[in-house]
Short mmCIF file of C-alpha atoms and ligand atoms in Angstrom, two decimals:
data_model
loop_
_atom_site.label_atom_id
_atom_site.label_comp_id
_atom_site.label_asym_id
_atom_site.label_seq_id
_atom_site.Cartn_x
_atom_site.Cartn_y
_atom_site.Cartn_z
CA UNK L 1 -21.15 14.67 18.13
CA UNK L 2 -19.36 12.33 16.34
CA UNK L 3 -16.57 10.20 18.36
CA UNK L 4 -13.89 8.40 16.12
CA UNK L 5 -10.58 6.83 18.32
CA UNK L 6 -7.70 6.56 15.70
CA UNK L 7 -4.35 4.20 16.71
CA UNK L 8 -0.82 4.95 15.29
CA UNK L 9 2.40 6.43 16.35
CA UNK L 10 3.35 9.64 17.45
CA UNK L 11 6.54 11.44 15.65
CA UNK L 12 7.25 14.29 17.62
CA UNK L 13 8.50 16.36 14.66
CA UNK L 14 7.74 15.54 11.09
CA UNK L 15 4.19 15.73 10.27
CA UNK L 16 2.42 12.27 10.07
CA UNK L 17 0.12 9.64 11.80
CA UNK L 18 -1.07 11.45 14.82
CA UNK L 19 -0.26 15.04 14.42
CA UNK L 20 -1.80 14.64 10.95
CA UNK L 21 -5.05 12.63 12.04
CA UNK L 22 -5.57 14.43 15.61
CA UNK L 23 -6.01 18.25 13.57
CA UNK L 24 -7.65 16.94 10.71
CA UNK L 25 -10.34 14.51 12.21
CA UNK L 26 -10.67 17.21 14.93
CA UNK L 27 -11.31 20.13 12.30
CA UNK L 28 -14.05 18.06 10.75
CA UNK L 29 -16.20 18.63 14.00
CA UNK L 30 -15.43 15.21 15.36
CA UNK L 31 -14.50 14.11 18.86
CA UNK L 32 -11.08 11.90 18.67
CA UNK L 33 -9.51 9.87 20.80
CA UNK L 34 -6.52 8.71 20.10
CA UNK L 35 -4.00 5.34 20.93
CA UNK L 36 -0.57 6.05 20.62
CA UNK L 37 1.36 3.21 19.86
CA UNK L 38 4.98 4.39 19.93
CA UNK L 39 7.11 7.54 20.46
CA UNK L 40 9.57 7.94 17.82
CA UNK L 41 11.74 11.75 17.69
CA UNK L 42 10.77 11.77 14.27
CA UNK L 43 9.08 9.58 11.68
CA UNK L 44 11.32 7.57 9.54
CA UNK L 45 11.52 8.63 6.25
CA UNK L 46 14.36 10.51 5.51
CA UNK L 47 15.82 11.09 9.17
CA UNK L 48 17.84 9.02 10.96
CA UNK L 49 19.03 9.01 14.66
CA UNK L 50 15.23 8.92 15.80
CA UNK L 51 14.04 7.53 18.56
CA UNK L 52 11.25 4.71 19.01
CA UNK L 53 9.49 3.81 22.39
CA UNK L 54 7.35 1.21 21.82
CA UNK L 55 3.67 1.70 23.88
CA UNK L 56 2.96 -1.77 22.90
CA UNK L 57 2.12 -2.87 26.09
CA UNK L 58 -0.06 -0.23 26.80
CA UNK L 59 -2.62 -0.71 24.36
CA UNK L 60 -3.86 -3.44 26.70
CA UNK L 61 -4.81 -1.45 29.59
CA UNK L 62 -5.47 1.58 27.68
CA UNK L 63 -8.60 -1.31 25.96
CA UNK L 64 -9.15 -2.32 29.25
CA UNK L 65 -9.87 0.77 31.10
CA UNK L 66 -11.78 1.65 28.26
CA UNK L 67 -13.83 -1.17 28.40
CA UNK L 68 -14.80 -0.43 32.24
CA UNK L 69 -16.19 3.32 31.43
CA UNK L 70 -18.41 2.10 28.78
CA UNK L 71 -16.83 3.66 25.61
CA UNK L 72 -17.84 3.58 22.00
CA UNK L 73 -16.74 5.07 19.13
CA UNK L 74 -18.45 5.50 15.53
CA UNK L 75 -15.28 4.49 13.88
CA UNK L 76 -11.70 3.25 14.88
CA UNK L 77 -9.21 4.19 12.05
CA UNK L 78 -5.79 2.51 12.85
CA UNK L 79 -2.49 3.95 11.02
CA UNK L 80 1.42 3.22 11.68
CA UNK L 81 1.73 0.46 13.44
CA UNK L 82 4.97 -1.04 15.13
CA UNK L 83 5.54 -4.52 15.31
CA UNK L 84 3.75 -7.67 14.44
CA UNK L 85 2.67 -8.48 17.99
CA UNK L 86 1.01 -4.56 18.07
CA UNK L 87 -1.11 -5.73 15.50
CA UNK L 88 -2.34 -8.67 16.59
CA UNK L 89 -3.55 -6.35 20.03
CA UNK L 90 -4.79 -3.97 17.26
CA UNK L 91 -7.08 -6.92 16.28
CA UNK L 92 -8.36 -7.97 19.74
CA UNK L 93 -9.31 -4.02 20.08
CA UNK L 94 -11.44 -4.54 17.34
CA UNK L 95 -13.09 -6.96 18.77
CA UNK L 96 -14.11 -5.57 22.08
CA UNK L 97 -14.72 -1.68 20.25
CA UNK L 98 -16.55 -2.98 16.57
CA UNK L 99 -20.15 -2.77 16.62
CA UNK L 100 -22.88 -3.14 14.30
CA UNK L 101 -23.54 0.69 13.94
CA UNK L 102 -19.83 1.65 14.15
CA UNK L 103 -16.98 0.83 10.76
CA UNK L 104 -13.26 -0.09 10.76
CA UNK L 105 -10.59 1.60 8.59
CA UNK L 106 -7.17 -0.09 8.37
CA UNK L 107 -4.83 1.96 6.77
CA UNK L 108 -1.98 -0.74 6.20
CA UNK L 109 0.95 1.86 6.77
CA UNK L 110 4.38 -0.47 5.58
CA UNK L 111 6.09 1.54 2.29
CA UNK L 112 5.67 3.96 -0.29
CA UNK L 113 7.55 4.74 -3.93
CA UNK L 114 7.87 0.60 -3.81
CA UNK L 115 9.59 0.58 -1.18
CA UNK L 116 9.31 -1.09 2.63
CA UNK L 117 9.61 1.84 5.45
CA UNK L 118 12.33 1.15 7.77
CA UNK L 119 11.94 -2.22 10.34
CA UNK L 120 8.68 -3.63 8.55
CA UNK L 121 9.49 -7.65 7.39
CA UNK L 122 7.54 -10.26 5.72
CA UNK L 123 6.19 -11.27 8.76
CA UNK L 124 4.33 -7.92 8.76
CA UNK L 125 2.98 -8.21 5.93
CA UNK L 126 1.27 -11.38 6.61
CA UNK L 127 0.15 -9.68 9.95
CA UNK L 128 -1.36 -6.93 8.46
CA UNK L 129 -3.42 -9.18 5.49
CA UNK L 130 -5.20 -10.28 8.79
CA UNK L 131 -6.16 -7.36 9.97
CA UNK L 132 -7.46 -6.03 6.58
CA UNK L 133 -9.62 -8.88 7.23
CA UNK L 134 -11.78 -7.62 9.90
CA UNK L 135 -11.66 -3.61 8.53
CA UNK L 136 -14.61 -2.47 6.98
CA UNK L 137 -12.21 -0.25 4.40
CA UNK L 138 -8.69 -0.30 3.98
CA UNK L 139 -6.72 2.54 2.35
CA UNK L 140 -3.31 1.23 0.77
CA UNK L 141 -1.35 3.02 -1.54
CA UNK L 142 -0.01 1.13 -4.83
CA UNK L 143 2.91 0.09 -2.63
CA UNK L 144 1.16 -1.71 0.39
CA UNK L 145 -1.18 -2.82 -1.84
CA UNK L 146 1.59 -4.96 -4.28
CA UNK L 147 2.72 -6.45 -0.71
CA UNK L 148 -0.91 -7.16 0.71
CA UNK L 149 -1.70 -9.03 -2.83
CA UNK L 150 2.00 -10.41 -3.43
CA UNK L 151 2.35 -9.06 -6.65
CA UNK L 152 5.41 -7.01 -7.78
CA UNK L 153 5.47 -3.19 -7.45
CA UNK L 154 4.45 -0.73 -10.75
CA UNK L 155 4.89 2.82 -10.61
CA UNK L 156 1.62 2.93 -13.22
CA UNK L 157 -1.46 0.73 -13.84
CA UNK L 158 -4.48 0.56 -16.39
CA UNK L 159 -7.68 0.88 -15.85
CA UNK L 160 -8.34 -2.74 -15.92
CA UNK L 161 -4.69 -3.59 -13.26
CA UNK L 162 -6.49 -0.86 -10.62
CA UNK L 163 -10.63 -2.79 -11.11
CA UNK L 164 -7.84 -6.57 -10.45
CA UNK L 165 -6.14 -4.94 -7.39
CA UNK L 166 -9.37 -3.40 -5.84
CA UNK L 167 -11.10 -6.81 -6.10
CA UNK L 168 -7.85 -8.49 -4.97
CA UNK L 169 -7.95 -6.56 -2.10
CA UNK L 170 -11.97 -7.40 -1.31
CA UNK L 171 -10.55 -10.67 -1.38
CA UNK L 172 -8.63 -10.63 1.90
CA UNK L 173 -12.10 -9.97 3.33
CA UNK L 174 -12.45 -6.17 4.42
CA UNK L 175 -15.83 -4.75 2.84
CA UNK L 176 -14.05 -1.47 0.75
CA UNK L 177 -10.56 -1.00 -0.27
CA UNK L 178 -9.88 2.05 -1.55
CA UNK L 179 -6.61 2.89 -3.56
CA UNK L 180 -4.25 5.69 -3.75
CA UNK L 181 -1.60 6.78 -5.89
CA UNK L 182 -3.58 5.37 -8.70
CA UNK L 183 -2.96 7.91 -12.19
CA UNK L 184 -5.99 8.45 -14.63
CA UNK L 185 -5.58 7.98 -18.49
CA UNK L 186 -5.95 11.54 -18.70
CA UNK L 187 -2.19 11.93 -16.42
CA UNK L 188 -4.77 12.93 -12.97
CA UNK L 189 -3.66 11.34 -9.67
CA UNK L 190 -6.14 10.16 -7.27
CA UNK L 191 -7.61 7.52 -5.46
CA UNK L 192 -9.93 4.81 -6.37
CA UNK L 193 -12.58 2.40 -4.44
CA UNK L 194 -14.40 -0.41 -4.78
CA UNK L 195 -17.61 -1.83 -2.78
CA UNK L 196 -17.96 -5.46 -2.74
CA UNK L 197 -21.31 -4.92 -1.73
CA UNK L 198 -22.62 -3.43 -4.77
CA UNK L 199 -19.65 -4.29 -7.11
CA UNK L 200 -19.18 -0.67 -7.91
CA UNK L 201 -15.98 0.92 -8.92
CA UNK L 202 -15.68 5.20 -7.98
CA UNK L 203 -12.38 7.00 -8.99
CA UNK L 204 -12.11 10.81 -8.06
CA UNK L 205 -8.84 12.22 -9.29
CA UNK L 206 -7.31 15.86 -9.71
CA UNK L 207 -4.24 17.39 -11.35
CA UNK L 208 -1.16 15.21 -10.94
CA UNK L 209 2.27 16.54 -9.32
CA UNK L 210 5.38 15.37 -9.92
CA UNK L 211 6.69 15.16 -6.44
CA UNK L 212 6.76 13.02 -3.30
CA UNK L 213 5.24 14.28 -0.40
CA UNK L 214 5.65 12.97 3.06
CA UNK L 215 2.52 12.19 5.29
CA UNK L 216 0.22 12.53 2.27
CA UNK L 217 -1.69 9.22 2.89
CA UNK L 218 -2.25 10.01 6.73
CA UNK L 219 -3.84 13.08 5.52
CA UNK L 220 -5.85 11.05 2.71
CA UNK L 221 -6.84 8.05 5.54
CA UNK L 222 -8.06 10.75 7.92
CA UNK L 223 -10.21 13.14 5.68
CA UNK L 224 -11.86 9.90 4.14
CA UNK L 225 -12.41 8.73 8.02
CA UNK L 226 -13.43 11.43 8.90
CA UNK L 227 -15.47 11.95 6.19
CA UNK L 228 -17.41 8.34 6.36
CA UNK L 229 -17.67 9.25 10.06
CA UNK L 230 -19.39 11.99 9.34
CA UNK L 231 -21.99 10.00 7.18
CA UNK L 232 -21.05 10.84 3.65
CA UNK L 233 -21.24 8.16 1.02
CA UNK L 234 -18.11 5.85 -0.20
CA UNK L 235 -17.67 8.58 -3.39
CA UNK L 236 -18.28 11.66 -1.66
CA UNK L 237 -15.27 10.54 1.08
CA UNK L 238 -13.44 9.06 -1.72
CA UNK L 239 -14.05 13.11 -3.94
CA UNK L 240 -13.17 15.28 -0.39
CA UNK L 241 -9.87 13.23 0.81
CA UNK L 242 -8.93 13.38 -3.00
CA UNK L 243 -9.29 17.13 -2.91
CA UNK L 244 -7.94 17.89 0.68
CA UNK L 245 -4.98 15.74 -0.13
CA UNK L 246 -4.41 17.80 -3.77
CA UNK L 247 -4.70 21.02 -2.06
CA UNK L 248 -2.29 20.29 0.74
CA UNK L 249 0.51 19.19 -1.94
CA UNK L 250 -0.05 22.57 -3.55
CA UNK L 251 0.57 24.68 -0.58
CA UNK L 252 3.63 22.58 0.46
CA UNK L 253 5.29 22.95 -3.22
CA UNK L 254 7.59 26.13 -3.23
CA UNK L 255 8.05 25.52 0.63
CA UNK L 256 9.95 21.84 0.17
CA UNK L 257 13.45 23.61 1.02
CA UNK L 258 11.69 23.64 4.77
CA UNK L 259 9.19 21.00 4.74
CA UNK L 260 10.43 18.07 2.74
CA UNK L 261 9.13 16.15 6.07
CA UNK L 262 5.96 16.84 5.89
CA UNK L 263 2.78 18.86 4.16
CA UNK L 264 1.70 22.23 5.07
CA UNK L 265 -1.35 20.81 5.67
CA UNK L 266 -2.41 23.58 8.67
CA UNK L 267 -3.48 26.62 5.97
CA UNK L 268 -5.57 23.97 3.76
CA UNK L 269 -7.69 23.26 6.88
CA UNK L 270 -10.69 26.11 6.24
CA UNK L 271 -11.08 24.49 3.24
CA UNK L 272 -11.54 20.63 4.89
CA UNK L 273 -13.90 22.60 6.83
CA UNK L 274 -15.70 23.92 4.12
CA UNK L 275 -16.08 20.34 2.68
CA UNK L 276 -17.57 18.60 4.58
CA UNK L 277 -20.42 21.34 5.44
O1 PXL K 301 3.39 8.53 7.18
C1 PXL K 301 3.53 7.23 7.55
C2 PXL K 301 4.42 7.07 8.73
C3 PXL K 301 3.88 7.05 10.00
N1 PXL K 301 4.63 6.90 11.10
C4 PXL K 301 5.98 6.79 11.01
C5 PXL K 301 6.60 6.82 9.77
C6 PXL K 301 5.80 6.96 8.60
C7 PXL K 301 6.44 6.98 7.29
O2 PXL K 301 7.61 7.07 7.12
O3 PXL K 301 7.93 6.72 9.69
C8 PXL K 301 6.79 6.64 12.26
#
């Protein structure tokens, strides 16, 4: 069976991070363990009054217990993360966990619609190029990716911006970025990768929606984790998170009164399942 340990907050209501990655990484057949790096009431876009304990400290010990029975994981997938210093521990973890058989994924969680989510700062930013650095594939949207590269923020980008901002990307030394939020010529929305290794380019897109749905790219980051985990090739992870991710924005349209928080991701899950068969 396949093991993957994935690190990122908890919200406690408002589906994202680890409620999102624990059932979906789980209903692919695959053992998870998880690191939760902060408590928060809810996540932060949209409600306010939540709560945040930072676990910070106990990453440490978490690593180091670990460490003593022997663990090993065939990927580590880190998510939401809550302060400069927890990323820098994020980075020694990779260290003691990465192995030659096993892959990082960073997804470098700090904005979305252009925007900065609550409490992230420059300093972040810088923080999190490094750890791109040492991840095997990262998986910003267009968002984190303007901050990761320094460039300002566009809604929409040719063919020719996306092929730049992969590459750019390669060039803060992880081994496959992969993009989301990026719109075909045709008006699809999808995602879009790049291997350094072989200098190819894959795109998988499907119908495009015109609203925003919370938690989307935790759902993306863990099919594709998931789906790497479970051995498929860089375009047949890139085609299945595409297509999970599509069909969970369908079910949650016509519910948004309720679930503007999150996607009804639960009903789409036979479907993951049937996916990755
Ligand atoms: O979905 C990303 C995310 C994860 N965790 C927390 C968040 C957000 C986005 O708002 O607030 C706590």
């Amino acid at each position: 069976m396949k093991k993957v340990v994935t690190i990122q907050d908890i919200s406690c209501f408002g589906k994202c991070s680890l409620t999102v990655a624990l059932p979906i990484i789980s209903a692919m057949g695959i053992e998870t363990a998880v690191i939760p790096t902060a408590v928060l009431s809810t996540h932060t876009g949209g409600f306010t009054g939540y709560t945040f304990r930072d676990l910070t400290s106990d990453i440490p010990q978490i690593a180091a217990h670990w460490k003593n029975l022997g663990l090993s994981f065939d990927a580590v997938y880190t998510g939401y993360l809550g302060s400069p210093e927890q990323v820098q521990i994020v980075a020694d973890f990779f260290r003691d966990f990465s192995t030659p058989e096993n892959f990082i994924v960073v997804d470098p969680v700090m904005g979305d619609n252009g925007k900065m989510y609550a409490g992230f700062t420059e300093e972040f930013v810088a923080q999190m190029r490094r750890l791109c650095s040492l991840a095997d594939h990262i998986i910003p949207n267009m968002t984190e990716a303007s901050l990761l590269l320094g460039i300002p923020y566009k809604e929409e980008r040719s063919p020719e911006e996306i092929r730049e901002i992969l590459v750019g990307l390669a060039g803060l030394g992880c081994k496959t970025p992969v993009l989301t939020g990026v719109r075909s010529e045709e008006g699809g929305h999808g995602a879009a990768a790049y291997s350094s290794e072989t200098g190819e380019f894959f795109y998988a897109f499907r119908e495009h929606v015109d609203q925003t749905v919370h938690g989307t790219g935790d759902i993306f980051a863990s099919v594709f984790t998931g789906a790497a985990a479970l051995g498929k090739g860089l375009e047949q992870s890139l085609r299945i998170a595409v297509d999970f991710t599509a069909d969970c924005v369908h079910e949650t349209i016509g519910h948004f009164d309720e679930v503007w928080y999150g996607s009804c991701f639960e009903p789409c899950l036979g479907k993951l399942i049937g996916y990755v068969k």
